[in-house]
Short mmCIF file of C-alpha atoms and ligand atoms in Angstrom, two decimals:
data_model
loop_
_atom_site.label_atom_id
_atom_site.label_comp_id
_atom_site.label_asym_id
_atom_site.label_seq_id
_atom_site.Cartn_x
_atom_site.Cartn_y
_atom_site.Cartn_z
CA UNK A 1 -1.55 114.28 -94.02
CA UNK A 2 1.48 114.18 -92.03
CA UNK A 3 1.86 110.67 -92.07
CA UNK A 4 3.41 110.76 -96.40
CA UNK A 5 6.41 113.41 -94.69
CA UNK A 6 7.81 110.68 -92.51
CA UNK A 7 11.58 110.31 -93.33
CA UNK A 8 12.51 107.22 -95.09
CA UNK A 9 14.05 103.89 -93.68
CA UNK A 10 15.98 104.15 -90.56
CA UNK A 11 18.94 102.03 -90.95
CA UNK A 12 21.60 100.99 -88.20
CA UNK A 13 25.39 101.86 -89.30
CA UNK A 14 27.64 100.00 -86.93
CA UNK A 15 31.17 101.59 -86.61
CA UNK A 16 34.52 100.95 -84.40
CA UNK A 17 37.82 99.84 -84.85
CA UNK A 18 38.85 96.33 -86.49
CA UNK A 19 37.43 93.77 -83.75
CA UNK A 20 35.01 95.56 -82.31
CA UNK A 21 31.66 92.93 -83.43
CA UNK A 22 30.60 95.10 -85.83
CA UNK A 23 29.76 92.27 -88.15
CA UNK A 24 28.53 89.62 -85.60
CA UNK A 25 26.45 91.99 -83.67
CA UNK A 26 25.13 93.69 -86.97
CA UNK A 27 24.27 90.05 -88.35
CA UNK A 28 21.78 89.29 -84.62
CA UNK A 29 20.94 92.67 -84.68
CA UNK A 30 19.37 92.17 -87.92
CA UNK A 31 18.37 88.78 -87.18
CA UNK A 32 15.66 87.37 -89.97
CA UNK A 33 13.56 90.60 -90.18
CA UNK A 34 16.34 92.76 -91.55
CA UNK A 35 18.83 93.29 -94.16
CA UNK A 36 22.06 93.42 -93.15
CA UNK A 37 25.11 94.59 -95.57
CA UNK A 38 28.48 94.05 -94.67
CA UNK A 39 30.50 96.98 -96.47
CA UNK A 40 33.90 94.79 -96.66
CA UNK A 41 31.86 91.38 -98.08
CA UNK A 42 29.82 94.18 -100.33
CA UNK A 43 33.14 95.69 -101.50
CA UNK A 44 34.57 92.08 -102.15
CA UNK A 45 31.84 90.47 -103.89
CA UNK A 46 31.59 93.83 -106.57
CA UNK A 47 35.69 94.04 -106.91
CA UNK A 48 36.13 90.24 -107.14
CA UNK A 49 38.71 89.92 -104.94
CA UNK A 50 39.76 90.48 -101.62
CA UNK A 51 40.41 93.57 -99.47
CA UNK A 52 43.67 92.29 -98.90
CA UNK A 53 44.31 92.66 -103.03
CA UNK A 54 42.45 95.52 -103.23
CA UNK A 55 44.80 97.42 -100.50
CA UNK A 56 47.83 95.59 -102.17
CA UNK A 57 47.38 96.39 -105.80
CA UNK A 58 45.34 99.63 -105.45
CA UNK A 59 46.25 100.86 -102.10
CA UNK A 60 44.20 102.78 -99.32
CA UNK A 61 43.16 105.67 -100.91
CA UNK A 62 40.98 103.74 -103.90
CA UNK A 63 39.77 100.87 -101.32
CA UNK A 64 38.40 104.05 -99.33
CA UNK A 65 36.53 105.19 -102.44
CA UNK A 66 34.96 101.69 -103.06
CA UNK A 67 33.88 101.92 -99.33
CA UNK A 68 32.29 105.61 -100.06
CA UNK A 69 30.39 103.86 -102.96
CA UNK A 70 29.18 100.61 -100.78
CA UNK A 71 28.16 103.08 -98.17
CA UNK A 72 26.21 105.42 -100.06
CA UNK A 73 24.49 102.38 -101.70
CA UNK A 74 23.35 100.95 -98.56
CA UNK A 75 22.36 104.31 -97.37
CA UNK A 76 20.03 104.86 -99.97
CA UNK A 77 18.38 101.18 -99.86
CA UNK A 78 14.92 101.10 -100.20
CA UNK A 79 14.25 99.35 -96.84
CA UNK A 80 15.82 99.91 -93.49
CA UNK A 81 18.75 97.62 -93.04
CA UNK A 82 22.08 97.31 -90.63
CA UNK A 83 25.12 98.73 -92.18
CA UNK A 84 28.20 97.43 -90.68
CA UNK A 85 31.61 99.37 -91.81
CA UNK A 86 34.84 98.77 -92.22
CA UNK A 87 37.05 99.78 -89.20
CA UNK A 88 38.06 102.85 -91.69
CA UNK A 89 35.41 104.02 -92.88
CA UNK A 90 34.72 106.91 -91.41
CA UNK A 91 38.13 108.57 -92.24
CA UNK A 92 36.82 109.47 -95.39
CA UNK A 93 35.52 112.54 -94.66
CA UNK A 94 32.95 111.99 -98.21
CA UNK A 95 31.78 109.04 -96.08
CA UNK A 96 31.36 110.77 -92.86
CA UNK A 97 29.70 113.26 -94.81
CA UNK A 98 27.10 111.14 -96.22
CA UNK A 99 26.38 109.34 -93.67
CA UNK A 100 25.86 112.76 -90.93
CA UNK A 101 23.31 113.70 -94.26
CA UNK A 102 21.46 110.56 -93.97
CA UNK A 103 21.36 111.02 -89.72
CA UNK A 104 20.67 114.43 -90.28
CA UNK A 105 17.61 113.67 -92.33
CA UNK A 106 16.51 110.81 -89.88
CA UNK A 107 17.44 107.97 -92.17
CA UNK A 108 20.37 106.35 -90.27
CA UNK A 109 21.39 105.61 -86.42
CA UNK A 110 25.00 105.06 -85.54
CA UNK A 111 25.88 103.23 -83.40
CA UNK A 112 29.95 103.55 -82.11
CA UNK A 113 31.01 99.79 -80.73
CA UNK A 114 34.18 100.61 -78.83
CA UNK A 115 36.82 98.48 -76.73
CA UNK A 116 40.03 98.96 -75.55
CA UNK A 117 42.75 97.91 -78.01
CA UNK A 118 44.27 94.75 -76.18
CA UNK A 119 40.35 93.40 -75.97
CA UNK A 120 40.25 93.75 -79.87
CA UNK A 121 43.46 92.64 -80.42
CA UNK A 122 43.20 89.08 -78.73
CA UNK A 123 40.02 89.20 -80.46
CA UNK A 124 41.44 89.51 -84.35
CA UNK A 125 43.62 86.75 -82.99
CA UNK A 126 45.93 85.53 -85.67
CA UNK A 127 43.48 86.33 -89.02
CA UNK A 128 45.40 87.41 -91.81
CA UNK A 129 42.64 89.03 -93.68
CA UNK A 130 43.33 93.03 -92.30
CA UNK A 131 46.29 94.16 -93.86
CA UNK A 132 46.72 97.41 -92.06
CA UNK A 133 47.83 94.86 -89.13
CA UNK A 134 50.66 93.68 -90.59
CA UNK A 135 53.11 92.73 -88.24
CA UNK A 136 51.98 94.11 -84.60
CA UNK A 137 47.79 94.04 -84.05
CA UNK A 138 48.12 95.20 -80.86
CA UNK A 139 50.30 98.11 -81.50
CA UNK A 140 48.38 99.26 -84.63
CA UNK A 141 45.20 98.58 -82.78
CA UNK A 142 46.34 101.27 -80.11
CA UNK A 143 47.26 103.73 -82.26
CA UNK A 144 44.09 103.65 -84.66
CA UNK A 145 42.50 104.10 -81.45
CA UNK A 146 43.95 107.18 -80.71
CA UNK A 147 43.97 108.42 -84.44
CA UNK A 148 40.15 107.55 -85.32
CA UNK A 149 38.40 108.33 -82.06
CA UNK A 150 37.64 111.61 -83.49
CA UNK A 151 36.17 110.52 -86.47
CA UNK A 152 33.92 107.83 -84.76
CA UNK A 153 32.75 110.09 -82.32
CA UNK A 154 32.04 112.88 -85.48
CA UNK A 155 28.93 110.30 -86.30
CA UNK A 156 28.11 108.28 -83.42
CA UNK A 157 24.66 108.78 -81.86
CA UNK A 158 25.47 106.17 -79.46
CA UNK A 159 28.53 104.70 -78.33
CA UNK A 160 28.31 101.12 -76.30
CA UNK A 161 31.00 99.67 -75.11
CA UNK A 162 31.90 96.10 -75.42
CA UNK A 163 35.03 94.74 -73.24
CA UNK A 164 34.77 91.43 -71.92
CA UNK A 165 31.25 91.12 -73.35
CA UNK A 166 29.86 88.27 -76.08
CA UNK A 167 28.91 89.27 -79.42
CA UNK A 168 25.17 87.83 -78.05
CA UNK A 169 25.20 90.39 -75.07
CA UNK A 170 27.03 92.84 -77.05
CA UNK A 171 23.39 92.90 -79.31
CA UNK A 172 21.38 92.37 -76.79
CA UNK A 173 22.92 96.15 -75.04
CA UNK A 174 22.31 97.33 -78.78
CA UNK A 175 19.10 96.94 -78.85
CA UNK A 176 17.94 98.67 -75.92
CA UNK A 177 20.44 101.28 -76.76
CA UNK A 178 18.31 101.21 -79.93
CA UNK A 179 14.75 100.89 -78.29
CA UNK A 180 15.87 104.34 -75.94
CA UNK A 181 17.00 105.89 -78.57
CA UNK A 182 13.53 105.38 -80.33
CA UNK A 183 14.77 103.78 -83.45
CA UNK A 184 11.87 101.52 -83.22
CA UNK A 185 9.63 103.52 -82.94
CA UNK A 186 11.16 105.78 -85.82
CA UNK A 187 11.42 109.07 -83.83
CA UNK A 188 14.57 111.91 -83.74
CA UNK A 189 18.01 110.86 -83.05
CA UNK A 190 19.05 109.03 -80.01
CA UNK A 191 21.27 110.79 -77.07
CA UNK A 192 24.14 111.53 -78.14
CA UNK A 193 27.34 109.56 -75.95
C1 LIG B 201 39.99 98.37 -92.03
C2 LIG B 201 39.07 97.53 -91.45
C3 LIG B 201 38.60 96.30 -92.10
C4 LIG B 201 38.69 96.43 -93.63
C5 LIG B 201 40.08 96.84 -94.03
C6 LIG B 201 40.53 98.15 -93.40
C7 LIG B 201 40.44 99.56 -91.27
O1 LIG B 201 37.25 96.04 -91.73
O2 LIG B 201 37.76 97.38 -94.10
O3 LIG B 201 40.96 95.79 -93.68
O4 LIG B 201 40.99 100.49 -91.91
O5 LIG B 201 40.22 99.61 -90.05
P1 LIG B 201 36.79 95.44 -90.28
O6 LIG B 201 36.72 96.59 -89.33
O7 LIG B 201 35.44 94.86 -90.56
O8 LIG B 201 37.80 94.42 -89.90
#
């Protein structure tokens, strides 16, 4: 009898700053077994163009609003799948709301990827594609840091930290992360960090 009252699918939300692996450790965490959304590609692939040209012509606020929609979306997915999120995402406090509902009712795990800013920073490198770091990464990347910590930590059931590690062993401390935390086994929320 008890069995029909489990919750529905677990799914893995990924979350951190711009350059933290959320995408490549989301797409190995996944691997072939899982389905595995990337909100920003999501976002792109609905609007049609780029978040670049969504930022430009629309500005923050309404990108922010797409990202509520793509999250919610993925939240409610039939089958449990990784979720990894913009860098921003969870300073929409709809979005943070929604997704401490779907923790709350034992449908999502988040996991917090963190670094220190000058780590992410030489890893965005040169791309061009984030437009909120215009001019100076490193310096933006610092102060997002200080500004969103907050918010990250407002959702995170588990926060792993990634300097001077691979996106491979980045995973790799993910999943056991995951494994203690019982998400494969499908029981309670993991400790929190
Ligand atoms: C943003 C992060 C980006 C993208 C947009 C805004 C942010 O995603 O959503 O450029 O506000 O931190 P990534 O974290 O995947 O780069």
């Amino acid at each position: 009898m008890n069995t029909a009252s489990r919750p529905g699918p677990r799914h893995t939300v990924l979350v951190g700053l711009m350059g933290s692996g959320k995408t490549s450790v989301g797409r190995r965490i996944a691997g072939a077994s899982l389905p595995f959304v990337d909100t920003d590609a999501e976002i792109e692939r609905k609007e049609g163009r780029s978040v670049r040209d969504i930022f430009a012509a629309d500005g923050e606020p309404a990108f922010r609003a797409l990202e509520e929609d793509v999250v919610a979306a993925s939240l409610a997915a039939a089958a449990a799948s990784v979720i990894a999120t913009g860098g921003g995402a969870m300073e929409s406090a709809a979005t943070r709301k929604l997704v401490n509902r779907a923790r709350a009712e034992g449908r999502a795990l988040v996991v917090w990827l963190r670094a220190e800013p000058a780590e992410l920073a030489s890893r965005v490198g040169r791309s061009t594609h984030r437009p909120l770091l215009d001019g100076d990464p490193a310096g933006r990347l610092g102060e997002l840091a200080v500004a969103r910590a907050a918010n990250y930590s407002a959702v995170a059931d588990l926060v792993v930290d990634t300097d001077g590690l691979s996106p491979a062993e980045v995973a790799e401390r993910v999943r056991v992360a995951l494994h203690v935390a019982g998400q494969d086994g499908g029981v309670g929320n993991g400790a929190h960090g």
